[in-house]
CSV table of C-alpha atoms in Angstrom, one decimal:
chain,number,residue,atom,x,y,z
A,137,MET,CA,21.4,1.1,-26.1
A,138,SER,CA,19.6,-0.6,-23.1
A,139,GLU,CA,16.0,-1.5,-23.1
A,140,SER,CA,13.7,1.3,-21.4
A,141,LYS,CA,11.1,-1.1,-20.3
A,142,PRO,CA,10.9,-4.6,-18.8
A,143,ASN,CA,10.5,-7.4,-21.3
A,144,CYS,CA,7.3,-8.5,-19.7
A,145,GLU,CA,4.0,-6.9,-18.7
A,146,THR,CA,4.1,-5.3,-15.1
A,147,LEU,CA,1.8,-3.3,-12.9
A,148,ILE,CA,3.6,-0.6,-10.7
A,149,PRO,CA,1.8,1.2,-8.1
A,150,HIS,CA,2.5,5.0,-8.6
A,151,LEU,CA,1.8,6.5,-5.1
A,152,VAL,CA,1.3,10.4,-5.1
A,153,CYS,CA,2.3,11.7,-1.6
A,154,ASN,CA,2.5,15.0,0.4
A,155,GLY,CA,6.2,14.5,1.6
A,156,ALA,CA,7.5,12.0,-0.7
A,157,ALA,CA,11.2,11.9,1.2
A,158,ALA,CA,9.3,11.2,4.6
A,159,ALA,CA,7.1,8.6,2.8
A,160,ILE,CA,10.2,6.8,1.6
A,161,ASP,CA,11.6,6.9,5.2
A,162,PHE,CA,8.3,5.5,6.4
A,163,TYR,CA,8.2,2.6,4.1
A,164,LYS,CA,11.9,1.8,5.0
A,165,LYS,CA,11.1,1.6,8.7
A,166,ALA,CA,7.3,0.1,8.1
A,167,PHE,CA,7.7,-2.5,5.4
A,168,GLY,CA,11.3,-3.0,4.9
A,169,ALA,CA,12.0,-0.9,1.4
A,170,VAL,CA,14.7,-0.7,-0.4
A,171,GLU,CA,15.4,2.6,-2.2
A,172,HIS,CA,16.8,2.3,-5.6
A,173,TYR,CA,16.7,6.0,-6.4
A,174,ARG,CA,15.0,9.3,-6.2
A,175,LEU,CA,14.8,12.5,-8.4
A,176,GLY,CA,14.4,15.7,-7.0
A,177,ALA,CA,12.5,18.6,-8.7
A,178,GLY,CA,15.1,21.1,-8.6
A,179,VAL,CA,13.1,24.1,-7.6
A,180,ASP,CA,12.3,22.8,-4.1
A,181,GLU,CA,12.5,19.9,-1.8
A,182,ARG,CA,9.7,17.7,-3.5
A,183,LEU,CA,10.5,14.5,-5.5
A,184,MET,CA,9.4,14.1,-9.0
A,185,HIS,CA,10.1,10.4,-8.9
A,186,ALA,CA,11.5,7.6,-6.5
A,187,CYS,CA,12.0,4.2,-7.0
A,188,LEU,CA,11.7,1.4,-4.1
A,189,SER,CA,10.9,-2.2,-3.7
A,190,ILE,CA,9.2,-3.9,-1.0
A,191,GLY,CA,9.2,-7.6,-0.9
A,192,GLY,CA,11.0,-7.6,-4.4
A,193,GLN,CA,8.1,-5.6,-5.7
A,194,THR,CA,8.6,-2.2,-7.5
A,195,LEU,CA,6.9,0.9,-6.0
A,196,PHE,CA,7.2,4.2,-7.6
A,197,LEU,CA,6.4,7.8,-5.8
A,198,ALA,CA,6.4,11.2,-6.0
A,199,ASP,CA,5.3,14.4,-4.6
A,200,ASP,CA,2.2,16.1,-5.3
A,201,PHE,CA,2.5,18.8,-7.8
A,202,PRO,CA,-0.9,20.4,-8.4
A,203,GLU,CA,0.6,23.2,-10.2
A,204,TYR,CA,1.3,20.9,-13.1
A,205,CYS,CA,-2.2,19.1,-12.7
A,206,GLY,CA,-4.5,22.1,-13.6
A,207,GLY,CA,-4.4,23.3,-9.8
A,208,LYS,CA,-5.6,20.1,-8.3
A,209,ALA,CA,-3.9,18.2,-5.8
A,210,SER,CA,-3.9,14.4,-6.2
A,211,SER,CA,-2.5,12.8,-2.8
A,212,PRO,CA,-5.1,10.9,-0.4
A,213,LEU,CA,-4.5,13.6,2.2
A,214,ALA,CA,-5.7,16.3,0.2
A,215,LEU,CA,-8.5,14.1,-1.3
A,216,GLY,CA,-9.7,12.9,1.9
A,217,GLY,CA,-8.7,9.5,1.3
A,218,SER,CA,-8.2,6.9,-1.5
A,219,SER,CA,-10.1,4.4,-3.3
A,220,VAL,CA,-7.3,2.2,-3.8
A,221,THR,CA,-5.7,-0.5,-1.2
A,222,ILE,CA,-2.6,-2.0,-1.8
A,223,HIS,CA,-2.6,-5.5,-0.8
A,224,ARG,CA,0.5,-7.5,0.4
A,225,TYR,CA,0.8,-11.3,1.6
A,226,VAL,CA,3.1,-11.5,4.2
A,227,PRO,CA,4.4,-14.5,6.4
A,228,ASP,CA,2.9,-12.7,9.4
A,229,CYS,CA,0.2,-10.1,9.0
A,230,ASP,CA,-0.1,-9.7,12.5
A,231,ALA,CA,3.7,-8.6,13.0
A,232,ALA,CA,3.5,-6.6,9.8
A,233,ILE,CA,0.6,-4.7,11.1
A,234,LYS,CA,2.3,-3.8,14.5
A,235,LYS,CA,5.5,-3.0,12.5
A,236,ALA,CA,3.7,-0.5,10.3
A,237,ALA,CA,1.7,1.0,13.4
A,238,ASP,CA,4.7,1.1,15.3
A,239,ALA,CA,6.3,3.3,12.5
A,240,GLY,CA,3.4,5.6,12.5
A,241,ALA,CA,0.4,4.0,10.6
A,242,THR,CA,-2.9,3.9,11.9
A,243,VAL,CA,-4.9,0.3,12.2
A,244,LYS,CA,-8.1,0.6,10.4
A,245,MET,CA,-8.8,-3.2,10.9
A,246,PRO,CA,-7.1,-5.1,13.3
A,247,ALA,CA,-5.7,-8.6,11.9
A,248,ALA,CA,-8.4,-11.2,12.2
A,249,ASP,CA,-9.3,-14.7,10.7
A,250,MET,CA,-11.0,-14.1,7.2
A,251,PHE,CA,-13.9,-16.6,5.6
A,252,TRP,CA,-11.7,-16.9,2.7
A,253,GLY,CA,-9.0,-18.5,4.3
A,254,ASP,CA,-6.7,-15.6,5.2
A,255,ARG,CA,-5.8,-13.8,8.4
A,256,TYR,CA,-6.1,-10.3,7.3
A,257,GLY,CA,-5.9,-6.5,8.5
A,258,VAL,CA,-5.6,-3.2,7.2
A,259,ILE,CA,-3.8,0.1,7.9
A,260,VAL,CA,-3.2,3.6,6.6
A,261,ASP,CA,0.0,5.1,6.4
A,262,PRO,CA,0.7,8.6,7.5
A,263,PHE,CA,0.4,9.6,3.8
A,264,GLY,CA,-3.2,8.4,3.4
A,265,HIS,CA,-2.5,5.5,1.4
A,266,THR,CA,-4.5,2.2,2.7
A,267,TRP,CA,-2.5,-1.0,2.8
A,268,SER,CA,-3.8,-4.5,3.6
A,269,PHE,CA,-2.0,-7.3,4.8
A,270,ALA,CA,-2.7,-11.2,4.8
A,271,THR,CA,-1.3,-14.4,5.9
A,272,HIS,CA,-3.0,-17.5,4.1
A,273,ILE,CA,-4.1,-20.1,7.1
A,274,LYS,CA,-6.5,-22.3,5.4
A,275,ASP,CA,-7.1,-23.9,2.0
A,276,LEU,CA,-10.9,-23.7,1.1
A,277,THR,CA,-12.7,-24.5,-2.2
A,278,PRO,CA,-14.5,-22.1,-3.8
A,279,GLU,CA,-17.8,-23.2,-2.5
A,280,GLU,CA,-16.7,-23.2,1.0
A,281,ILE,CA,-15.8,-19.5,0.4
A,282,ALA,CA,-18.7,-18.7,-1.4
A,283,ALA,CA,-20.8,-20.2,1.6
A,284,ALA,CA,-18.6,-18.5,4.1
A,285,GLY,CA,-18.8,-15.2,2.6
A,286,LYS,CA,-22.6,-15.5,2.5
A,287,ALA,CA,-23.1,-16.2,5.9
A,288,ALA,CA,-20.6,-13.4,7.0
A,289,MET,CA,-22.5,-11.1,4.6
A,290,ALA,CA,-26.1,-12.1,6.2
A,291,GLN,CA,-24.5,-11.6,9.6
A,292,HIS,CA,-23.5,-8.0,9.0
A,293,SER,CA,-26.7,-7.4,7.6
A,294,ASN,CA,-28.6,-8.0,10.8
Protein backbone atom coordinates (compact mmCIF):
# COMPACT_ATOMS: atom_id res chain seq x y z
CA MET A 1 0.00 0.00 0.00
CA SER A 2 1.40 3.39 -0.92
CA GLU A 3 1.87 6.09 1.67
CA SER A 4 -0.96 8.62 1.42
CA LYS A 5 0.87 11.57 2.89
CA PRO A 6 4.34 13.07 2.63
CA ASN A 7 6.83 11.74 5.16
CA CYS A 8 7.49 15.28 6.34
CA GLU A 9 5.35 18.21 7.35
CA THR A 10 4.39 20.45 4.48
CA LEU A 11 2.16 23.45 3.94
CA ILE A 12 0.20 23.53 0.68
CA PRO A 13 -1.94 26.53 -0.27
CA HIS A 14 -5.39 25.38 -1.45
CA LEU A 15 -6.99 28.16 -3.49
CA VAL A 16 -10.71 28.44 -4.17
CA CYS A 17 -11.42 29.99 -7.56
CA ASN A 18 -14.36 31.01 -9.67
CA GLY A 19 -13.26 29.12 -12.78
CA ALA A 20 -10.53 26.75 -11.60
CA ALA A 21 -9.84 25.45 -15.12
CA ALA A 22 -9.21 29.02 -16.31
CA ALA A 23 -7.06 29.62 -13.21
CA ILE A 24 -4.91 26.62 -14.15
CA ASP A 25 -4.40 28.10 -17.62
CA PHE A 26 -3.52 31.49 -16.09
CA TYR A 27 -1.03 29.98 -13.60
CA LYS A 28 0.65 28.04 -16.41
CA LYS A 29 1.00 31.18 -18.52
CA ALA A 30 1.82 33.66 -15.74
CA PHE A 31 3.92 31.54 -13.37
CA GLY A 32 5.08 28.56 -15.43
CA ALA A 33 2.91 26.19 -13.39
CA VAL A 34 3.00 22.48 -14.11
CA GLU A 35 -0.34 20.68 -13.90
CA HIS A 36 -0.17 17.28 -12.24
CA TYR A 37 -3.86 16.38 -12.27
CA ARG A 38 -7.39 17.71 -12.10
CA LEU A 39 -10.58 16.09 -10.87
CA GLY A 40 -13.90 17.22 -12.25
CA ALA A 41 -17.02 17.38 -10.11
CA GLY A 42 -18.90 15.21 -12.58
CA VAL A 43 -22.06 17.31 -12.47
CA ASP A 44 -20.85 20.40 -14.32
CA GLU A 45 -17.60 21.94 -15.55
CA ARG A 46 -16.31 22.81 -12.07
CA LEU A 47 -13.23 21.15 -10.64
CA MET A 48 -13.32 19.46 -7.24
CA HIS A 49 -9.55 19.40 -7.01
CA ALA A 50 -6.42 20.14 -9.01
CA CYS A 51 -2.75 19.87 -8.19
CA LEU A 52 -0.11 22.13 -9.71
CA SER A 53 3.46 23.00 -8.93
CA ILE A 54 5.03 26.41 -9.28
CA GLY A 55 8.78 26.67 -8.84
CA GLY A 56 8.81 23.15 -7.44
CA GLN A 57 6.20 23.97 -4.77
CA THR A 58 2.77 22.34 -4.65
CA LEU A 59 -0.45 24.32 -5.08
CA PHE A 60 -3.97 22.88 -4.82
CA LEU A 61 -7.04 24.57 -6.22
CA ALA A 62 -10.71 23.95 -6.71
CA ASP A 63 -13.80 25.72 -7.90
CA ASP A 64 -16.12 27.36 -5.39
CA PHE A 65 -18.90 25.01 -4.24
CA PRO A 66 -21.16 27.16 -2.04
CA GLU A 67 -23.90 24.52 -2.18
CA TYR A 68 -21.68 22.28 -0.04
CA CYS A 69 -20.66 25.08 2.33
CA GLY A 70 -23.98 26.19 3.76
CA GLY A 71 -24.67 28.35 0.70
CA LYS A 72 -21.63 30.54 1.39
CA ALA A 73 -19.20 31.28 -1.41
CA SER A 74 -15.54 31.32 -0.44
CA SER A 75 -13.58 32.55 -3.45
CA PRO A 76 -11.85 35.95 -3.18
CA LEU A 77 -14.03 37.31 -5.99
CA ALA A 78 -17.19 36.32 -4.11
CA LEU A 79 -15.84 37.71 -0.83
CA GLY A 80 -14.54 40.96 -2.29
CA GLY A 81 -10.86 40.15 -1.69
CA SER A 82 -8.52 37.94 0.27
CA SER A 83 -6.63 38.43 3.50
CA VAL A 84 -3.89 36.07 2.28
CA THR A 85 -0.89 36.89 0.10
CA ILE A 86 1.09 34.10 -1.55
CA HIS A 87 4.76 35.14 -1.52
CA ARG A 88 7.36 33.95 -4.02
CA TYR A 89 11.08 34.57 -4.12
CA VAL A 90 12.14 34.69 -7.77
CA PRO A 91 15.38 35.52 -9.60
CA ASP A 92 13.83 38.67 -11.16
CA CYS A 93 10.68 40.06 -9.53
CA ASP A 94 10.28 42.77 -12.20
CA ALA A 95 10.13 40.11 -14.91
CA ALA A 96 7.77 37.93 -12.83
CA ILE A 97 5.38 40.84 -12.27
CA LYS A 98 5.47 41.80 -15.96
CA LYS A 99 4.79 38.19 -17.02
CA ALA A 100 1.82 37.99 -14.61
CA ALA A 101 0.47 41.36 -15.79
CA ASP A 102 0.85 40.32 -19.44
CA ALA A 103 -1.17 37.19 -18.62
CA GLY A 104 -4.01 39.26 -17.09
CA ALA A 105 -3.03 40.06 -13.50
CA THR A 106 -3.47 43.53 -12.01
CA VAL A 107 -0.35 45.15 -10.60
CA LYS A 108 -1.26 46.28 -7.09
CA MET A 109 2.24 47.49 -6.18
CA PRO A 110 4.98 47.85 -8.79
CA ALA A 111 8.37 46.39 -7.88
CA ALA A 112 10.53 48.66 -5.76
CA ASP A 113 13.60 48.32 -3.55
CA MET A 114 12.46 47.74 0.04
CA PHE A 115 14.05 48.60 3.37
CA TRP A 116 14.49 44.93 4.32
CA GLY A 117 16.82 44.22 1.39
CA ASP A 118 14.45 42.82 -1.23
CA ARG A 119 13.06 44.18 -4.45
CA TYR A 120 9.35 43.54 -3.97
CA GLY A 121 6.02 43.98 -5.75
CA VAL A 122 2.43 42.70 -5.61
CA ILE A 123 -0.16 41.54 -8.15
CA VAL A 124 -3.75 40.32 -7.93
CA ASP A 125 -4.57 37.47 -10.28
CA PRO A 126 -7.82 37.42 -12.30
CA PHE A 127 -9.35 35.13 -9.65
CA GLY A 128 -8.80 37.56 -6.77
CA HIS A 129 -5.73 35.93 -5.20
CA THR A 130 -2.89 38.25 -4.14
CA TRP A 131 0.69 37.29 -4.97
CA SER A 132 3.87 39.06 -3.94
CA PHE A 133 7.23 38.65 -5.65
CA ALA A 134 10.64 39.39 -4.24
CA THR A 135 14.25 39.23 -5.31
CA HIS A 136 16.87 39.58 -2.59
CA ILE A 137 19.22 42.45 -3.45
CA LYS A 138 21.02 43.38 -0.23
CA ASP A 139 22.06 41.61 2.96
CA LEU A 140 21.18 43.60 6.09
CA THR A 141 21.46 42.88 9.79
CA PRO A 142 18.28 42.66 11.88
CA GLU A 143 19.25 45.99 13.45
CA GLU A 144 19.63 47.66 10.05
CA ILE A 145 16.25 46.31 8.95
CA ALA A 146 14.60 47.54 12.18
CA ALA A 147 16.09 51.03 11.81
CA ALA A 148 15.16 51.24 8.12
CA GLY A 149 11.65 49.97 8.88
CA LYS A 150 11.17 52.58 11.59
CA ALA A 151 12.30 55.31 9.19
CA ALA A 152 9.99 54.02 6.45
CA MET A 153 6.99 53.93 8.80
CA ALA A 154 7.75 57.45 10.05
CA GLN A 155 7.91 58.70 6.46
CA HIS A 156 4.49 57.22 5.65
CA SER A 157 2.84 58.54 8.81
CA ASN A 158 3.60 62.18 7.94
